[in-house]
Structure formats: C-alpha cells, structure tokens
Amino acid sequence: MRAIVLNGPRSVSQVEVEFPTPGPGEVLLRMLGVGICGSDLSVFYGHRQVPYYPWQMGHEGVGEVVGFGGDVSHLKIGDRVVLEPNYCCFSCSECFKGNTSGCLNRVIVGMAVPGILADYVVVPAPFAWKAPKDLSVGELIALEPFTVGVAALRRSNIQSGDRALVVGMGSTGLLLAGLLISRGFDTYFVEVSSERAALAATLGASSYSALEPSSFERVFETSGSSGGFEIALKSAASGGTIVLIGLSSEPVEVVPADLVRRRLSLVGSMIYDHPTDFATTMAAQPNFLRSVVQARFSFDKAQDAFESAHAVPGKSWISVVEERESL
Ligand SMILES: [Zn+2]
Ligand SMILES: [Zn+2]
C-alpha cells in the first residue's frame, strides 16, 4: 500500500509501506481524503520538527471503516469517519477536568506519531467519529478545522446580539466565520488577501473596514500574527472578549491599563476538547463547507499540493482514492 512521506524539508514522495493491523480498541480505515493545514505546512517547510525522516504526513482525514481490532460498538464496516487527530490520555489531571486540549500526554497525529496520508491506517476507536450523511469527502475534510472554530465559539461565551470580528481568513478563520453566520451572529472579517476576502464575502461576512474601532463584543484572532493581535485588541468593545486561536510567537506590546479600563478578557483557545466539541460538530450539519474547501489534488500530486497550499485561498486536500470513484 502507498503512503506519502516527507524526506526532508520541502520534499515529499510516494512510498510503499506495510499494511497496518488494528490492535485492541483500534479501527482500520481505508483513507478517502486528507486535508492540508498550516501545521502540515510548518512540518513540510521544516519549521516544525518531526521525530525522524522519512515521516508519514497528514492529520486531517476522512476514511471508511474496513476492520476492527476487538469490540468497537459505535462503528460498523463501511461507515465513513472523520478523525479527531489529537489523542488525549483520559487519565491525567487535565483530562479528568475535561480540558483534553491540555492533556499532559496528548498525542498529535502527524507530529508525534506518523500521519494518515496513506491507503490504510489504524486509529483509536474513540477518535473515529461517524461522519454525518450527505456531506462529500471534500466537505468532511473541513470538519476537523471546523471543530477548532466550534471550540473557540464555545469558549468565547458569545451572547445573542453580539457582533463578531474574525481576524484572518485562512481556513480556520473562514470556517469560524461561516459557523458564526450560521448561528445568526453579525460577522465581520479582516483579511489582507483579496481572494480570501472574496471567499469570506461569499459566506456572508462583512469587511471590517466599514466600522469604527472598539465595536465588537467578540473578536477571534486566527491569523497568528502580531499585526492580527493588534487589530483584535483595537477592535474589541469595552467589556468584550478576544479569543486567540492563531499561534503567534512574536512579542506584542500591550498596555495593561488599556485592558483594565476597557475591561477586556483574553481567552486562549487551543484546538478542541474531547468529546464535547467533535460531538457538537457532528450534529451541526454545516452547509457552507463546499465554499471553503477549494483545491483537490490526486495522491500522486502530493508534492504540488504541499507546495501550493499556502497560496490557495480556502482549504487544499489530497484525494487518496482514484479520481473516478464517486466521493
Ligand atoms: Zn490541521
Ligand atoms: Zn490526559
């Protein structure tokens, strides 16, 4: 069977690997498609270290159940599943509190353990979610990053009537904007790329430029840049909440008195918590995913997919099965 491995920065290739065997509590999946996100790109470009090369890529995946190792009650052969690619341990102090995103032993697929960009993979059953019917593989690919938005929205404690601003219209920002709009919130965005801004507009979000600063009760920073953080800080209304999702390591200047006087809350929102947020996603039936998932690449074009992903507005993904199979 085939897999896509990273040989070193900027170079992936297709290799033959051994067929995996599911252990107890594991599910064997025939992969259908795998999405590409910013963390894959930081691995691809060598900015984020992986344990060794060649390294099997991918963590946002959709597959079909083809086998089990022992009893798995919530799935059957032939089910389509979406992978929750952060395995928490269920037994540390954070897991006991329900904060599985802070799990002390969290295993990140494609970073700590080999990825899922292969014909077949095995995954732990609790993290294989039965996919909603009526969504294509391309749309299902978006559900993992969509769940990042679901968690951010939950943690924002947004109230009806609140005006929301999303900074950055990468895939996470677009999916979060779509989610906010689908929940009836008046949603604005900030984005420098005109193509990404056009995508945001098709979702029904409005450009921020038309508004005065300090007018948003909830601001979501997804760009992961210091400039994005500064915009978020400026645009939050008094008593508002800024939810930080983008991972920026650049220092920023903050005047504490400004936060105090404007009674602002800063909330860090790391991925999602198991099982709450994926459970919400699976019940959500979002209808806008097709406009966010843009570029589909075949398995043998993986190098092109990784090289071009940063320039593609919306999400890129790699189809693991043949083009002719109906997805
Ligand atoms: Zn991702
Ligand atoms: Zn844990």
XYZ file of C-alpha atoms and ligand atoms in Angstrom:
329
model
C 0.000 0.000 0.000
C 1.008 3.589 -0.636
C 1.913 6.391 1.759
C 3.204 9.960 1.336
C 6.347 10.671 3.330
C 8.406 13.790 3.913
C 12.057 13.048 3.095
C 13.310 16.350 4.446
C 12.154 19.963 4.213
C 10.138 20.699 1.035
C 10.265 17.204 -0.421
C 7.589 14.517 -0.211
C 7.367 11.279 -2.150
C 5.124 8.285 -2.532
C 6.474 5.079 -0.975
C 5.295 1.531 -0.321
C 4.705 0.758 3.366
C 3.487 -2.224 5.340
C -0.228 -2.811 5.722
C -1.269 -1.875 9.296
C -3.019 -4.280 11.666
C -5.537 -2.906 14.183
C -4.791 -3.685 17.841
C -7.431 -3.874 20.602
C -9.766 -0.874 20.507
C -8.442 0.278 17.149
C -10.180 0.772 13.817
C -8.694 0.018 10.415
C -9.545 2.748 7.916
C -9.280 2.860 4.163
C -8.425 6.523 3.694
C -10.502 8.620 1.290
C -9.018 12.078 1.686
C -6.600 14.111 3.804
C -6.650 17.895 4.289
C -3.631 20.178 4.439
C -3.418 22.907 7.077
C -0.872 25.338 8.464
C 0.655 22.808 10.845
C 1.288 20.391 7.950
C 2.986 23.235 6.110
C 5.230 24.063 9.067
C 6.303 20.397 9.031
C 6.702 20.448 5.232
C 8.898 23.557 5.311
C 10.960 22.218 8.223
C 9.836 24.866 10.735
C 8.314 22.233 12.981
C 10.441 19.229 13.860
C 9.176 15.669 13.399
C 10.714 12.670 15.191
C 12.507 11.298 12.100
C 12.654 11.221 8.291
C 11.140 9.831 6.163
C 7.985 10.927 8.006
C 4.443 9.974 7.052
C 2.369 13.172 6.648
C -1.216 14.198 7.341
C -3.657 14.582 10.221
C -6.984 15.900 8.882
C -8.540 12.759 7.484
C -11.662 11.038 6.278
C -11.769 7.279 5.867
C -14.022 4.273 5.582
C -14.100 1.575 8.262
C -12.787 -1.715 6.866
C -11.781 -3.585 10.033
C -11.547 -3.642 13.814
C -9.216 -4.979 16.464
C -11.677 -6.295 19.037
C -15.009 -4.765 20.015
C -15.900 -1.298 18.751
C -19.563 -0.604 19.362
C -20.181 2.795 17.737
C -18.978 1.907 14.228
C -19.601 -0.739 11.605
C -17.823 -1.833 8.443
C -18.456 0.655 5.646
C -19.063 3.666 7.905
C -17.403 6.893 6.848
C -15.484 8.509 9.677
C -13.725 11.790 10.396
C -10.604 11.529 12.527
C -10.079 13.609 15.671
C -6.288 13.697 15.332
C -5.394 14.648 18.907
C -5.471 11.630 21.177
C -5.843 12.507 24.850
C -4.865 10.025 27.562
C -8.143 10.068 29.592
C -6.143 9.688 32.806
C -4.149 12.859 33.554
C -5.317 15.753 35.747
C -6.321 17.882 32.718
C -8.289 15.028 31.125
C -10.134 14.499 34.436
C -11.177 18.160 34.343
C -12.397 17.811 30.740
C -9.604 20.020 29.393
C -8.299 17.384 26.998
C -6.682 20.029 24.778
C -4.284 20.499 27.693
C -3.759 16.734 28.160
C -0.293 16.185 29.588
C 0.194 13.150 27.333
C -1.603 14.373 24.221
C -0.576 12.514 21.051
C -0.755 14.644 17.903
C -1.197 12.648 14.716
C 1.323 13.545 12.032
C 3.575 15.271 14.605
C 4.280 12.785 17.416
C 3.034 9.650 15.664
C 3.106 9.024 11.897
C 0.394 10.727 9.850
C -2.560 9.313 7.962
C -1.733 10.173 4.356
C -1.741 6.533 3.229
C -4.094 3.980 1.688
C -4.834 2.393 5.091
C -4.261 3.478 8.698
C -5.265 2.334 12.169
C -6.675 4.807 14.700
C -8.042 4.500 18.261
C -11.816 3.977 18.092
C -12.842 6.882 20.423
C -11.264 9.344 17.971
C -13.007 7.976 14.851
C -16.273 9.905 14.517
C -19.055 8.557 12.357
C -19.433 11.174 9.625
C -22.716 12.990 9.026
C -24.551 11.711 5.947
C -24.977 13.883 2.856
C -21.548 15.526 3.063
C -18.918 14.780 0.410
C -15.384 13.738 1.346
C -14.200 17.243 0.450
C -16.691 18.742 2.903
C -15.910 16.169 5.606
C -12.225 17.137 5.348
C -13.203 20.553 6.723
C -14.826 19.179 9.873
C -11.633 18.897 11.920
C -10.602 22.553 11.425
C -14.304 23.489 11.747
C -14.195 21.930 15.221
C -11.394 24.344 16.159
C -13.960 27.070 15.453
C -16.677 25.221 17.377
C -14.409 25.150 20.451
C -13.437 28.827 20.050
C -17.091 29.836 19.826
C -17.945 27.793 22.938
C -15.044 29.303 24.901
C -15.934 32.847 23.756
C -19.208 32.660 25.676
C -20.759 34.716 22.869
C -24.259 36.057 23.590
C -27.113 36.606 21.205
C -26.905 40.065 19.647
C -23.112 40.221 19.987
C -21.192 41.477 16.975
C -18.245 39.245 15.997
C -14.981 40.008 14.216
C -12.738 37.271 12.827
C -9.161 38.348 12.098
C -7.556 36.270 9.306
C -9.443 34.364 6.606
C -7.287 31.263 6.343
C -9.257 28.008 6.551
C -9.760 28.298 10.322
C -10.991 31.888 10.033
C -13.297 31.120 7.112
C -14.817 28.119 8.871
C -15.287 30.089 12.077
C -16.893 32.980 10.162
C -19.248 30.510 8.461
C -20.123 28.993 11.829
C -20.838 32.409 13.401
C -23.056 33.379 10.455
C -24.917 30.062 10.596
C -25.632 30.768 14.274
C -27.085 34.160 13.376
C -24.266 36.448 14.528
C -23.470 39.667 12.665
C -19.971 38.692 11.495
C -17.131 40.824 10.152
C -13.659 39.905 8.966
C -10.176 41.327 8.445
C -8.047 39.848 5.666
C -5.216 41.258 3.547
C -5.561 38.825 0.614
C -8.308 39.932 -1.782
C -9.006 36.312 -2.826
C -9.543 35.174 0.763
C -11.626 38.280 1.435
C -13.801 37.408 -1.581
C -14.346 33.919 -0.137
C -15.340 35.412 3.215
C -17.827 37.689 1.461
C -19.449 34.708 -0.298
C -20.040 33.196 3.146
C -21.928 36.355 4.138
C -19.282 38.033 6.309
C -18.748 41.797 6.013
C -15.431 43.602 5.671
C -14.301 45.308 8.880
C -13.042 48.476 7.201
C -16.519 49.988 7.217
C -16.666 50.065 11.000
C -15.239 52.120 13.817
C -12.702 50.514 16.205
C -13.869 49.162 19.568
C -17.170 47.914 18.259
C -17.031 44.132 18.599
C -18.182 42.229 21.659
C -16.314 39.140 20.480
C -13.088 39.130 18.457
C -11.413 35.952 17.196
C -7.739 36.179 16.195
C -6.849 33.378 13.745
C -4.004 34.930 11.740
C -1.296 34.071 14.240
C 0.483 37.369 13.604
C 1.364 40.270 15.866
C -0.465 42.610 13.469
C -3.576 40.456 13.821
C -3.321 40.639 17.604
C -3.058 44.433 17.478
C -6.163 44.665 15.285
C -8.007 42.337 17.666
C -7.058 44.487 20.647
C -8.127 47.718 18.933
C -11.425 46.423 17.667
C -12.793 44.838 20.846
C -15.621 46.728 22.519
C -15.497 47.617 26.225
C -16.233 44.521 28.263
C -15.508 42.394 25.183
C -13.675 39.109 24.797
C -10.744 38.403 22.494
C -10.287 34.738 21.661
C -6.776 33.868 20.480
C -6.591 30.884 18.112
C -3.634 31.702 15.850
C -0.263 30.656 17.236
C 1.991 33.693 17.030
C 5.375 33.627 18.742
C 6.120 37.278 18.001
C 6.124 39.511 21.088
C 3.486 42.266 21.069
C 3.157 45.456 23.061
C 0.221 45.540 25.406
C -0.604 48.373 27.793
C -2.149 46.652 30.806
C -4.060 49.768 31.853
C -5.824 49.709 28.484
C -7.057 46.151 29.148
C -8.172 47.149 32.633
C -10.016 50.316 31.597
C -11.793 48.571 28.730
C -12.476 45.505 30.930
C -11.278 43.148 28.198
C -10.980 39.380 28.555
C -8.328 37.410 26.692
C -9.078 33.733 26.105
C -6.579 31.302 24.594
C -8.383 28.644 22.566
C -6.243 25.592 21.850
C -7.790 23.073 19.399
C -10.850 21.390 20.999
C -11.823 19.241 23.960
C -12.797 15.583 23.666
C -15.566 14.583 23.210
C -17.584 17.821 23.571
C -16.514 19.760 20.510
C -16.459 16.954 17.936
C -19.872 15.874 19.223
C -21.156 19.417 18.527
C -19.588 19.360 15.068
C -21.121 16.028 14.120
C -24.583 17.353 14.985
C -24.092 20.735 13.287
C -24.722 19.876 9.582
C -22.897 22.966 8.265
C -23.936 23.806 4.696
C -21.146 26.185 3.686
C -18.143 23.834 3.717
C -18.031 23.436 -0.045
C -17.090 27.086 -0.490
C -14.170 26.763 1.961
C -12.642 23.526 0.627
C -11.228 24.673 -2.690
C -8.391 22.659 -4.194
C -8.347 18.888 -4.617
C -5.101 17.130 -5.555
C -4.642 13.492 -6.531
C -2.398 11.257 -4.412
C 0.451 11.343 -6.932
C 0.384 15.166 -6.921
C 1.135 15.429 -3.175
C 4.285 17.491 -3.741
C 2.261 20.072 -5.720
C -0.431 20.051 -3.029
C 2.015 20.919 -0.243
C 3.942 23.444 -2.343
C 0.887 25.390 -3.426
C -1.299 25.143 -0.303
C -0.171 28.451 1.232
C -1.167 30.325 -1.931
C -4.576 28.667 -2.338
C -7.428 30.594 -0.716
C -9.542 28.144 1.267
C -8.505 24.616 2.052
C -6.454 22.198 -0.077
C -6.815 18.445 0.236
C -5.420 15.271 -1.230
C -7.757 12.605 -2.532
C -6.396 9.191 -1.554
C -8.735 7.188 -3.807
C -8.867 7.297 -7.597
C -10.464 10.265 -9.314
C -13.154 8.050 -10.861
C -14.515 6.860 -7.530
C -17.533 8.855 -6.518
C -16.897 10.955 -3.406
Zn -4.818 20.823 10.906
Zn -4.612 13.396 29.574
